CSV table of C-alpha atoms and ligand atoms in Angstrom, one decimal:
chain,number,residue,atom,x,y,z
A,22,MET,CA,0.0,0.0,0.0
A,23,LYS,CA,1.2,3.4,-0.9
A,24,GLN,CA,1.5,6.1,1.8
A,25,VAL,CA,-0.9,9.0,1.2
A,26,THR,CA,0.0,12.3,2.9
A,27,PHE,CA,-2.3,15.3,3.6
A,28,HIS,CA,-1.8,18.6,5.3
A,29,ASN,CA,-3.7,18.4,8.6
A,30,THR,CA,-5.1,21.7,9.8
A,31,LEU,CA,-5.1,20.4,13.4
A,32,SER,CA,-1.3,19.9,13.5
A,33,ARG,CA,-0.5,22.4,10.6
A,34,LYS,CA,1.7,19.7,9.2
A,35,ALA,CA,1.7,17.2,6.3
A,36,GLU,CA,0.9,13.8,7.8
A,37,PRO,CA,0.7,10.3,6.4
A,38,ILE,CA,-2.9,8.9,6.7
A,39,VAL,CA,-2.9,6.1,9.2
A,40,PRO,CA,-6.5,4.8,9.6
A,41,THR,CA,-7.9,4.0,13.1
A,42,LYS,CA,-8.8,0.6,11.9
A,43,GLY,CA,-6.7,-1.4,9.4
A,44,ASN,CA,-7.3,-0.6,5.8
A,45,VAL,CA,-10.5,1.4,6.3
A,46,VAL,CA,-10.5,5.2,6.1
A,47,GLY,CA,-13.6,6.9,7.5
A,48,MET,CA,-14.1,10.2,5.7
A,49,TYR,CA,-16.7,12.8,6.7
A,50,CYS,CA,-17.4,15.7,4.4
A,51,CYS,CA,-19.6,18.6,5.4
A,52,GLY,CA,-22.3,18.5,2.7
A,53,PRO,CA,-24.4,21.1,1.0
A,54,THR,CA,-27.2,23.2,2.5
A,55,VAL,CA,-29.9,22.5,0.0
A,56,TYR,CA,-31.7,25.9,-0.6
A,57,ALA,CA,-30.3,26.7,-4.1
A,58,GLN,CA,-28.1,25.2,-6.8
A,59,ALA,CA,-24.5,24.8,-5.6
A,60,HIS,CA,-22.1,27.2,-7.3
A,61,ILE,CA,-18.6,26.4,-8.6
A,62,GLY,CA,-17.0,27.7,-5.4
A,63,ASN,CA,-19.0,25.0,-3.5
A,64,PHE,CA,-17.9,22.4,-6.1
A,65,ARG,CA,-14.3,23.3,-5.8
A,66,THR,CA,-14.4,21.8,-2.3
A,67,PHE,CA,-16.6,18.8,-3.2
A,68,LEU,CA,-14.4,18.0,-6.1
A,69,ALA,CA,-11.2,18.2,-4.0
A,70,GLN,CA,-12.9,15.8,-1.6
A,71,ASP,CA,-13.8,13.5,-4.5
A,72,VAL,CA,-10.1,13.4,-5.7
A,73,MET,CA,-9.1,12.8,-2.0
A,74,ARG,CA,-11.3,9.7,-1.9
A,75,ARG,CA,-10.2,8.5,-5.3
A,76,VAL,CA,-6.5,8.8,-4.4
A,77,LEU,CA,-7.1,6.9,-1.2
A,78,GLN,CA,-9.0,4.1,-3.1
A,79,THR,CA,-6.4,4.0,-5.8
A,80,ALA,CA,-3.7,3.6,-3.1
A,81,GLY,CA,-5.7,0.5,-1.8
A,82,TYR,CA,-7.7,1.9,1.1
A,83,LYS,CA,-11.4,1.2,1.5
A,84,VAL,CA,-13.0,4.5,2.1
A,85,ILE,CA,-16.3,5.0,4.0
A,86,HIS,CA,-17.5,8.3,2.7
A,87,VAL,CA,-20.2,10.1,4.6
A,88,ARG,CA,-21.5,13.4,3.4
A,89,ASN,CA,-24.5,15.0,5.1
A,90,ILE,CA,-27.4,17.0,3.6
A,91,THR,CA,-28.2,20.1,5.6
A,92,ASP,CA,-32.0,20.2,5.1
A,93,VAL,CA,-32.9,22.4,8.0
A,94,ASP,CA,-31.3,25.7,9.0
A,95,ASP,CA,-32.0,29.5,8.9
A,96,LYS,CA,-31.6,29.7,5.1
A,97,THR,CA,-33.6,26.6,4.1
A,98,ILE,CA,-36.5,27.7,6.4
A,99,ALA,CA,-36.5,31.3,5.2
A,100,ARG,CA,-36.4,30.4,1.5
A,101,SER,CA,-39.1,27.7,1.7
A,102,ILE,CA,-41.4,30.0,3.5
A,103,GLU,CA,-40.7,32.8,1.0
A,104,GLU,CA,-41.7,30.4,-1.8
A,105,GLY,CA,-44.7,29.0,0.1
A,106,ARG,CA,-43.4,25.4,0.0
A,107,GLN,CA,-43.1,22.7,2.6
A,108,LEU,CA,-39.6,22.5,3.9
A,109,THR,CA,-39.2,18.8,2.9
A,110,GLU,CA,-40.5,19.3,-0.6
A,111,PHE,CA,-38.3,22.4,-1.1
A,112,THR,CA,-35.1,20.7,0.2
A,113,GLU,CA,-35.8,17.5,-1.8
A,114,HIS,CA,-36.0,19.5,-5.0
A,115,TRP,CA,-32.5,21.1,-4.4
A,116,THR,CA,-31.1,17.8,-3.2
A,117,GLN,CA,-32.0,16.2,-6.5
A,118,ILE,CA,-30.3,19.0,-8.4
A,119,PHE,CA,-27.2,18.7,-6.3
A,120,HIS,CA,-27.1,14.9,-7.0
A,121,ALA,CA,-27.5,15.5,-10.8
A,122,ASP,CA,-24.7,18.1,-10.7
A,123,CYS,CA,-22.4,15.7,-8.8
A,124,GLU,CA,-23.1,13.0,-11.4
A,125,ARG,CA,-22.2,15.3,-14.3
A,126,PHE,CA,-18.9,16.1,-12.6
A,127,ASN,CA,-18.3,12.3,-12.4
A,128,MET,CA,-18.1,12.4,-8.6
A,129,LEU,CA,-18.3,9.1,-6.6
A,130,ALA,CA,-21.5,9.1,-4.5
A,131,PRO,CA,-20.9,8.8,-0.8
A,132,GLN,CA,-22.0,5.5,0.7
A,133,ILE,CA,-23.9,7.3,3.4
A,134,GLU,CA,-25.7,10.6,2.9
A,135,PRO,CA,-27.6,11.4,6.1
A,136,LYS,CA,-30.1,14.2,6.4
A,137,ALA,CA,-30.2,16.5,9.4
A,138,THR,CA,-34.0,16.2,9.7
A,139,GLU,CA,-33.8,12.4,9.8
A,140,HIS,CA,-31.4,12.5,12.8
A,141,ILE,CA,-33.3,14.7,15.3
A,142,ALA,CA,-33.4,12.0,18.0
A,143,GLU,CA,-29.6,11.5,17.8
A,144,GLN,CA,-29.1,15.3,18.1
A,145,ILE,CA,-31.4,15.5,21.1
A,146,ALA,CA,-29.5,12.6,22.7
A,147,MET,CA,-26.2,14.4,22.2
A,148,ILE,CA,-27.5,17.6,23.9
A,149,GLU,CA,-28.8,15.5,26.8
A,150,GLN,CA,-25.4,14.0,27.3
A,151,LEU,CA,-23.8,17.4,27.2
A,152,ILE,CA,-26.2,18.9,29.7
A,153,GLN,CA,-25.5,15.9,32.0
A,154,ARG,CA,-21.8,16.4,31.8
A,155,GLY,CA,-22.1,20.1,32.5
A,156,HIS,CA,-21.1,21.3,29.0
A,157,ALA,CA,-24.5,22.7,28.1
A,158,TYR,CA,-27.4,24.7,29.6
A,159,ALA,CA,-30.9,25.5,28.7
A,160,SER,CA,-31.9,29.2,28.6
A,161,ASP,CA,-35.3,30.5,29.8
A,162,ASP,CA,-36.8,30.5,26.3
A,163,GLY,CA,-36.1,26.8,25.8
A,164,SER,CA,-32.9,27.1,23.7
A,165,VAL,CA,-29.8,25.1,24.7
A,166,TYR,CA,-26.3,26.5,24.5
A,167,PHE,CA,-22.9,24.9,24.6
A,168,ARG,CA,-20.8,26.3,27.4
A,169,VAL,CA,-17.5,27.1,25.7
A,170,SER,CA,-15.6,27.8,29.0
A,171,SER,CA,-16.2,24.1,30.0
A,172,PHE,CA,-13.9,22.8,27.2
A,173,ASP,CA,-10.3,23.8,27.7
A,174,GLU,CA,-9.3,22.7,24.3
A,175,TYR,CA,-11.9,24.9,22.5
A,176,GLY,CA,-10.1,26.7,19.7
A,177,LYS,CA,-7.5,24.0,19.1
A,178,LEU,CA,-8.3,23.6,15.4
A,179,SER,CA,-8.5,27.2,14.4
A,180,ARG,CA,-5.9,28.3,16.9
A,181,LEU,CA,-8.4,30.7,18.2
A,182,LYS,CA,-6.5,31.9,21.2
A,183,GLU,CA,-3.4,32.8,19.1
A,184,ARG,CA,-5.6,34.6,16.6
A,185,GLN,CA,-7.4,36.4,19.4
A,186,LEU,CA,-4.1,37.6,20.8
A,187,LEU,CA,-3.0,38.7,17.4
A,188,THR,CA,-6.1,40.6,16.6
A,189,ASP,CA,-6.7,41.7,20.2
A,190,ALA,CA,-10.3,40.9,19.7
A,191,PRO,CA,-12.3,41.6,22.9
A,192,ALA,CA,-13.8,38.5,24.5
A,193,ASN,CA,-17.5,38.3,24.0
A,194,ASP,CA,-19.6,36.4,26.3
A,195,THR,CA,-23.0,36.9,24.6
A,196,PRO,CA,-24.4,33.6,23.4
A,197,VAL,CA,-24.8,33.3,19.6
A,198,ASP,CA,-27.9,31.8,18.2
A,199,SER,CA,-27.5,32.2,14.5
A,200,ASP,CA,-26.3,29.2,12.5
A,201,GLU,CA,-23.5,31.1,10.9
A,202,TYR,CA,-21.3,33.6,12.5
A,203,THR,CA,-17.8,34.6,11.8
A,204,ARG,CA,-16.5,36.6,14.7
A,205,ASP,CA,-13.2,35.4,16.2
A,206,SER,CA,-14.3,35.0,19.7
A,207,ALA,CA,-15.3,32.2,21.9
A,208,ALA,CA,-19.0,32.7,22.6
A,209,ASP,CA,-21.4,30.1,23.8
A,210,PHE,CA,-23.2,28.8,20.7
A,211,VAL,CA,-26.7,27.4,20.2
A,212,MET,CA,-27.4,23.6,19.8
A,213,TRP,CA,-31.1,23.7,20.2
A,214,LYS,CA,-33.1,26.7,19.0
A,215,SER,CA,-36.5,27.3,20.6
A,216,ARG,CA,-39.4,27.7,18.1
A,217,LYS,CA,-39.8,31.2,16.7
A,218,PRO,CA,-42.6,32.7,14.6
A,219,THR,CA,-40.1,32.9,11.7
A,220,ASP,CA,-39.8,29.1,11.7
A,221,GLY,CA,-43.3,28.6,10.5
A,222,ASP,CA,-44.3,25.0,11.0
A,223,VAL,CA,-40.8,23.7,11.2
A,224,TYR,CA,-40.2,22.4,14.7
A,225,TRP,CA,-39.7,19.2,16.7
A,226,ASP,CA,-40.6,18.4,20.3
A,227,SER,CA,-37.8,18.1,22.7
A,228,PRO,CA,-37.2,17.9,26.5
A,229,TRP,CA,-36.8,21.7,26.3
A,230,GLY,CA,-39.9,22.4,24.3
A,231,GLN,CA,-40.6,22.9,20.6
A,232,GLY,CA,-37.7,23.9,18.5
A,233,ARG,CA,-35.0,22.7,16.0
A,234,PRO,CA,-31.3,21.8,16.1
A,235,GLY,CA,-28.6,24.3,15.4
A,236,TRP,CA,-26.5,23.7,12.3
A,237,HIS,CA,-23.2,22.7,14.0
A,238,LEU,CA,-24.9,19.8,15.9
A,239,GLU,CA,-26.0,17.7,12.9
A,240,CYS,CA,-22.4,16.9,11.8
A,241,SER,CA,-21.4,16.0,15.3
A,242,ALA,CA,-24.3,13.6,15.8
A,243,MET,CA,-24.2,12.0,12.3
A,244,ALA,CA,-20.4,11.7,12.2
A,245,MET,CA,-20.4,9.9,15.6
A,246,LYS,CA,-23.3,7.7,14.5
A,247,TYR,CA,-21.8,6.5,11.2
A,248,LEU,CA,-18.1,6.9,11.7
A,249,GLY,CA,-17.8,6.6,15.5
A,250,ASN,CA,-15.2,3.8,15.1
A,251,ASN,CA,-13.5,5.3,12.0
A,252,LEU,CA,-12.9,8.9,13.0
A,253,ASP,CA,-10.2,9.5,10.5
A,254,ILE,CA,-10.7,12.3,8.0
A,255,HIS,CA,-13.0,15.3,8.4
A,256,SER,CA,-13.1,17.8,5.5
A,257,GLY,CA,-14.8,20.9,4.3
A,258,GLY,CA,-14.1,24.4,2.9
A,259,VAL,CA,-11.6,26.5,4.8
A,260,ASP,CA,-14.4,28.9,5.9
A,261,LEU,CA,-15.8,26.0,8.0
A,262,THR,CA,-12.7,25.8,10.2
A,263,PHE,CA,-14.2,28.3,12.6
A,264,PRO,CA,-16.7,28.2,14.0
A,265,HIS,CA,-18.4,25.2,12.4
A,266,HIS,CA,-15.6,22.6,12.8
A,267,GLU,CA,-14.4,24.0,16.1
A,268,ASN,CA,-18.0,23.6,17.5
A,269,GLU,CA,-18.3,20.1,16.1
A,270,ILE,CA,-15.1,19.1,18.0
A,271,ALA,CA,-16.3,20.7,21.2
A,272,GLN,CA,-19.8,19.0,21.1
A,273,SER,CA,-18.5,15.6,20.0
A,274,GLU,CA,-15.5,15.3,22.4
A,275,CYS,CA,-17.4,16.6,25.4
A,276,SER,CA,-20.5,14.4,24.8
A,277,CYS,CA,-18.4,11.2,25.0
A,278,GLY,CA,-16.5,12.3,28.1
A,279,HIS,CA,-13.4,13.0,26.0
A,280,GLU,CA,-13.0,9.2,25.4
A,281,LYS,CA,-12.6,9.8,21.7
A,282,LYS,CA,-10.8,12.4,19.6
A,283,PHE,CA,-13.2,13.7,17.0
A,284,PHE,CA,-11.2,13.0,13.9
A,285,LYS,CA,-7.5,12.7,13.4
A,286,TYR,CA,-7.1,14.6,10.2
A,287,TRP,CA,-8.8,17.8,9.3
A,288,ILE,CA,-8.4,18.7,5.6
A,289,HIS,CA,-9.6,22.1,4.3
A,290,ALA,CA,-9.9,23.3,0.7
A,291,ALA,CA,-9.2,27.0,0.0
A,292,HIS,CA,-11.6,29.5,-1.5
A,293,LEU,CA,-12.3,30.2,-5.1
A,294,LEU,CA,-12.2,33.6,-6.6
A,295,VAL,CA,-13.8,34.5,-9.9
A,296,ASP,CA,-12.1,37.2,-12.0
A,297,GLY,CA,-10.1,38.1,-8.8
A,298,GLN,CA,-13.2,38.7,-6.7
A,299,LYS,CA,-15.5,36.7,-4.4
A,300,MET,CA,-18.4,35.3,-6.3
A,301,SER,CA,-21.6,37.2,-6.1
A,302,LYS,CA,-24.8,37.5,-8.1
A,303,SER,CA,-24.5,41.3,-8.1
A,304,LEU,CA,-21.0,41.2,-9.6
A,305,ASP,CA,-22.2,38.9,-12.5
A,306,ASN,CA,-19.4,36.5,-11.7
A,307,PHE,CA,-21.6,33.8,-10.2
A,308,TYR,CA,-21.5,30.5,-12.0
A,309,THR,CA,-23.1,27.1,-11.7
A,310,VAL,CA,-22.2,24.0,-13.8
A,311,ASP,CA,-25.1,24.9,-16.1
A,312,ASP,CA,-23.8,28.4,-16.7
A,313,ILE,CA,-20.5,27.0,-17.9
A,314,ALA,CA,-22.1,24.2,-20.0
A,315,ALA,CA,-24.1,27.0,-21.7
A,316,LYS,CA,-20.8,28.5,-22.8
A,317,GLY,CA,-19.9,25.2,-24.5
A,318,TYR,CA,-17.7,23.5,-21.9
A,319,PRO,CA,-18.8,20.1,-20.6
A,320,PRO,CA,-18.5,19.5,-16.8
A,321,VAL,CA,-15.2,17.5,-17.2
A,322,VAL,CA,-13.6,20.7,-18.5
A,323,LEU,CA,-14.9,22.7,-15.4
A,324,ARG,CA,-13.7,19.8,-13.2
A,325,TYR,CA,-10.2,20.1,-14.6
A,326,ALA,CA,-10.2,23.9,-14.2
A,327,LEU,CA,-11.4,23.7,-10.6
A,328,THR,CA,-9.1,20.9,-9.4
A,329,SER,CA,-5.8,21.5,-11.2
A,330,GLY,CA,-4.6,24.2,-8.8
A,331,ALA,CA,-3.3,23.4,-5.3
A,332,TYR,CA,-6.4,22.7,-3.2
A,333,ARG,CA,-5.0,24.6,-0.2
A,334,GLN,CA,-4.4,27.8,-2.2
A,335,THR,CA,-7.0,30.3,-3.3
A,336,ILE,CA,-7.5,29.9,-7.0
A,337,ASN,CA,-8.7,32.6,-9.4
A,338,PHE,CA,-11.1,31.2,-11.9
A,339,THR,CA,-11.6,33.0,-15.2
A,340,LEU,CA,-13.4,31.8,-18.3
A,341,ASP,CA,-10.0,31.8,-20.1
A,342,THR,CA,-8.8,28.9,-18.0
A,343,LEU,CA,-11.4,26.7,-19.6
A,344,GLY,CA,-9.8,26.8,-23.0
A,345,ALA,CA,-6.5,25.5,-21.6
A,346,ALA,CA,-8.3,22.9,-19.6
A,347,GLN,CA,-10.1,21.7,-22.7
A,348,SER,CA,-6.9,21.3,-24.7
A,349,ALA,CA,-5.2,19.5,-21.9
A,350,LEU,CA,-8.1,17.0,-21.7
A,351,VAL,CA,-8.0,16.5,-25.5
A,352,ARG,CA,-4.3,15.4,-25.1
A,353,LEU,CA,-5.2,13.0,-22.3
A,354,LYS,CA,-8.1,11.6,-24.3
A,355,LYS,CA,-6.0,11.1,-27.4
A,356,PHE,CA,-3.4,9.2,-25.4
A,357,SER,CA,-6.1,7.1,-23.8
A,358,ASP,CA,-7.7,6.3,-27.2
A,359,GLU,CA,-4.3,5.2,-28.6
A,360,LEU,CA,-3.5,2.9,-25.7
A,361,LEU,CA,-7.0,1.4,-25.8
A,362,ALA,CA,-7.0,0.9,-29.5
A,363,GLU,CA,-3.7,-0.9,-29.3
A,364,ALA,CA,-4.9,-3.2,-26.6
A,365,GLY,CA,-8.4,-3.6,-28.1
A,366,LEU,CA,-10.1,-2.5,-24.9
A,367,LYS,CA,-12.9,-0.1,-24.0
A,368,ARG,CA,-12.2,2.8,-21.6
A,369,ALA,CA,-15.3,2.0,-19.5
A,370,SER,CA,-14.3,-1.6,-18.8
A,371,VAL,CA,-10.7,-0.6,-17.9
A,372,LEU,CA,-11.9,2.1,-15.5
A,373,LYS,CA,-14.5,-0.3,-14.0
A,374,GLU,CA,-11.8,-2.8,-13.2
A,375,ILE,CA,-9.7,-0.1,-11.6
A,376,ALA,CA,-12.7,1.2,-9.5
A,377,LYS,CA,-13.2,-2.3,-8.3
A,378,GLY,CA,-9.6,-2.5,-7.1
A,379,LYS,CA,-8.4,-5.0,-9.6
A,380,HIS,CA,-5.1,-3.3,-10.4
A,381,LEU,CA,-3.8,-2.4,-6.9
A,382,HIS,CA,-0.2,-3.3,-7.7
A,383,ASP,CA,2.5,-0.6,-7.3
A,384,ASP,CA,3.8,-0.8,-10.8
A,385,TRP,CA,3.4,2.8,-11.8
A,386,ASP,CA,6.0,3.0,-14.6
A,387,PRO,CA,6.2,5.4,-16.5
A,388,PHE,CA,3.9,7.4,-14.2
A,389,ALA,CA,5.6,6.8,-10.9
A,390,ASP,CA,6.5,10.5,-10.6
A,391,ALA,CA,2.9,11.6,-11.2
A,392,TRP,CA,1.5,9.1,-8.6
A,393,LYS,CA,4.1,10.2,-6.1
A,394,LYS,CA,3.0,13.8,-6.5
A,395,LEU,CA,-0.7,12.9,-6.2
A,396,THR,CA,-0.2,11.1,-3.0
A,397,HIS,CA,1.8,14.0,-1.5
A,398,ASP,CA,-0.8,16.4,-0.2
A,399,MET,CA,-2.7,15.9,-3.5
A,400,ASN,CA,-0.4,17.9,-5.7
A,401,ILE,CA,-2.6,17.7,-8.8
A,402,ALA,CA,-0.8,20.4,-10.8
A,403,GLY,CA,2.5,18.5,-10.2
A,404,ALA,CA,0.9,15.2,-11.2
A,405,LEU,CA,-0.5,16.6,-14.4
A,406,GLY,CA,2.9,18.1,-15.3
A,407,ALA,CA,4.5,14.7,-14.7
A,408,ILE,CA,1.8,12.9,-16.8
A,409,PHE,CA,2.4,15.2,-19.8
A,410,THR,CA,6.1,14.7,-19.5
A,411,ALA,CA,5.7,11.0,-19.5
A,412,ILE,CA,3.3,11.1,-22.5
A,413,LYS,CA,5.8,13.1,-24.5
A,414,ALA,CA,8.3,10.2,-24.3
A,415,LYS,CA,5.7,8.0,-26.2
A,416,PRO,CA,5.5,5.1,-23.7
A,417,GLY,CA,4.4,1.7,-24.9
A,418,PRO,CA,1.4,-0.5,-23.9
A,419,GLU,CA,2.7,-0.9,-20.4
A,420,ALA,CA,1.4,2.6,-19.8
A,421,LEU,CA,-2.3,1.5,-20.2
A,422,ILE,CA,-3.1,0.5,-16.6
A,423,PRO,CA,-1.1,3.1,-14.7
A,424,PHE,CA,-2.3,5.9,-17.0
A,425,HIS,CA,-5.9,4.9,-16.5
A,426,LYS,CA,-5.4,4.5,-12.7
A,427,LEU,CA,-4.4,8.2,-12.7
A,428,ILE,CA,-7.4,9.1,-14.8
A,429,PHE,CA,-9.6,7.3,-12.3
A,430,ALA,CA,-7.9,9.0,-9.3
A,431,LEU,CA,-8.3,12.4,-11.0
A,432,GLY,CA,-11.9,11.6,-11.9
A,433,TYR,CA,-11.9,12.8,-15.5
A,434,ASP,CA,-14.7,11.4,-17.6
A,435,LEU,CA,-12.8,11.5,-20.9
A,436,ASP,CA,-15.9,10.4,-22.8
A,437,GLN,CA,-17.2,14.0,-22.2
A,438,VAL,CA,-14.2,15.4,-24.0
A,439,VAL,CA,-14.9,16.4,-27.6
A,440,ILE,CA,-12.1,16.1,-30.0
A,441,GLU,CA,-12.9,18.2,-33.0
A,442,LYS,CA,-11.6,16.9,-36.3
A,443,PRO,CA,-9.7,19.4,-38.4
A,444,LYS,CA,-11.7,20.5,-41.4
A,445,VAL,CA,-10.2,19.3,-44.7
A,446,ASP,CA,-11.1,20.6,-48.1
A,447,VAL,CA,-12.3,17.8,-50.4
A,448,PRO,CA,-11.0,18.1,-54.0
A,449,GLU,CA,-13.6,18.5,-56.6
A,450,ASP,CA,-12.8,15.3,-58.6
A,451,ILE,CA,-13.2,13.3,-55.3
A,452,LYS,CA,-16.6,14.9,-54.7
A,453,ILE,CA,-17.7,13.8,-58.2
A,454,LEU,CA,-16.4,10.2,-57.8
A,455,ALA,CA,-18.2,9.9,-54.4
A,456,GLN,CA,-21.4,11.3,-55.8
A,457,LYS,CA,-21.3,8.7,-58.7
A,458,ARG,CA,-20.7,5.9,-56.1
A,459,TRP,CA,-23.7,7.2,-54.0
A,460,ASP,CA,-25.9,7.3,-57.2
A,461,ALA,CA,-24.8,3.7,-58.1
A,462,LYS,CA,-25.6,2.5,-54.6
A,463,GLN,CA,-29.1,4.1,-54.8
A,464,ALA,CA,-29.6,2.3,-58.1
A,465,LYS,CA,-28.5,-0.9,-56.5
A,466,ASP,CA,-25.7,-1.2,-59.0
A,467,TRP,CA,-23.4,-2.8,-56.5
A,468,ALA,CA,-20.6,-3.7,-58.9
A,469,THR,CA,-20.2,-0.1,-60.0
A,470,ALA,CA,-20.5,1.2,-56.5
A,471,ASP,CA,-17.7,-1.2,-55.3
A,472,ALA,CA,-15.4,-0.2,-58.2
A,473,LEU,CA,-15.9,3.5,-57.4
A,474,ARG,CA,-15.2,2.8,-53.7
A,475,ASP,CA,-11.9,1.2,-54.7
A,476,GLU,CA,-11.1,4.2,-56.9
A,477,LEU,CA,-11.8,6.5,-54.0
A,478,ALA,CA,-9.6,4.4,-51.7
A,479,ALA,CA,-6.8,4.5,-54.2
A,480,ALA,CA,-7.0,8.3,-54.1
A,481,GLY,CA,-6.8,8.2,-50.3
A,482,TRP,CA,-10.5,8.8,-49.5
A,483,LYS,CA,-13.4,7.0,-47.9
A,484,ALA,CA,-17.1,7.6,-48.1
A,485,LEU,CA,-19.1,7.2,-44.9
A,486,ASP,CA,-22.7,6.6,-45.7
A,487,ARG,CA,-25.5,8.2,-43.7
A,488,LYS,CA,-29.3,7.6,-44.3
A,489,ASP,CA,-29.6,10.6,-46.6
A,490,GLY,CA,-26.2,11.0,-48.1
A,491,PHE,CA,-22.5,10.7,-47.2
A,492,ASP,CA,-19.4,12.3,-45.6
A,493,LEU,CA,-15.9,12.0,-46.9
A,494,GLU,CA,-12.9,11.1,-44.7
A,495,GLN,CA,-9.2,11.0,-45.5
A,496,LEU,CA,-7.7,7.6,-45.1
B,521,ZN,ZN1,-20.2,20.0,9.2
């Protein structure tokens, strides 16, 4: 098995992944909040996580991938009420669109995709444990807050204390009850929100009265439920480091009496800028996969553009990068086509074997350098450079499996890549010959048609018949 290394936000170091249990890597990814179509900034993170999983699988690990669906929070409730729709119907609609987009990007579906609204009992149970252990308290209005001062290690992921010293931010003891907040201070945060008129008919009964869970709680409860014995990788966008992930750690570690560390490796993908700025609808730089497809670029091209930069660095996306991505993919597809034609194999069947783990040997020649880069903190740009260098040297049939293992790890659906044939002017006499052949064929004069076919071939041309006519191709 090949060692795979990732930068761990918790230690601020690159660390080899050593699973808690044998060969199995538990991987929890904070999923989408389903109130609108995910934009390319969201997909930058989801795609980085997809490559992460694919690299681990290609290295021989079995990955249990859990990605939640946030189907209740401030935004989903507000939007569904605005549109006059039931929350479940509203979130189901956007969940389906998210799944369809993931498929177009050729992302592997997580084995477990829990919804927040289907795990209310687990969330209530976690709050009860936290109250019992003195880490949480109910307020007069029936909300429940996590007591940050009860957890000495609060801030260990985001290095909150150091940042506070640096920014000299005043300590703020007012509890926070919104799902999203950004201030760099340790304030008690809400885990159970008492029912408010703005919640409409969205509420559940609890020991503290009617209400709903806070956003941070769902990931804690669902990660503990599904990966409690495989707390290996937890991942999300860098903006989730604080407060979301910090709060998840606090809730989870305190609820189990500090018996378990809530995930060993925290991996964060950086932001995406578009034309040098944060994406926003008002700046007209807000894109979804549909917007890019409408410009003539299939999702695989967008996938290439969004993943080929270092995942821990902010990338600046511009429409110009799509042209370069397209031509890089054409080179990869041509090379794949050549290898497959030589071997008499189909791309789909080779990739299927790889996905099933049939080729887990460590024979990477002539792509050893590319694989090494991919397994070292997912250096995709470096890996692509090494792939193109190796292709230039025109390797033989031995390249087939290692090359397609890399294509699997990078997740490119090469069948989406369109290779445009260069337009060739057909000489007039060839056009006349071909027309005569077509006419003979229509008249069922097979002998003449065959003779004209041979004449065309001798001149280096071939007629490709359609129902209503023919195209000409150079031999
Ligand atoms: Zn989360």
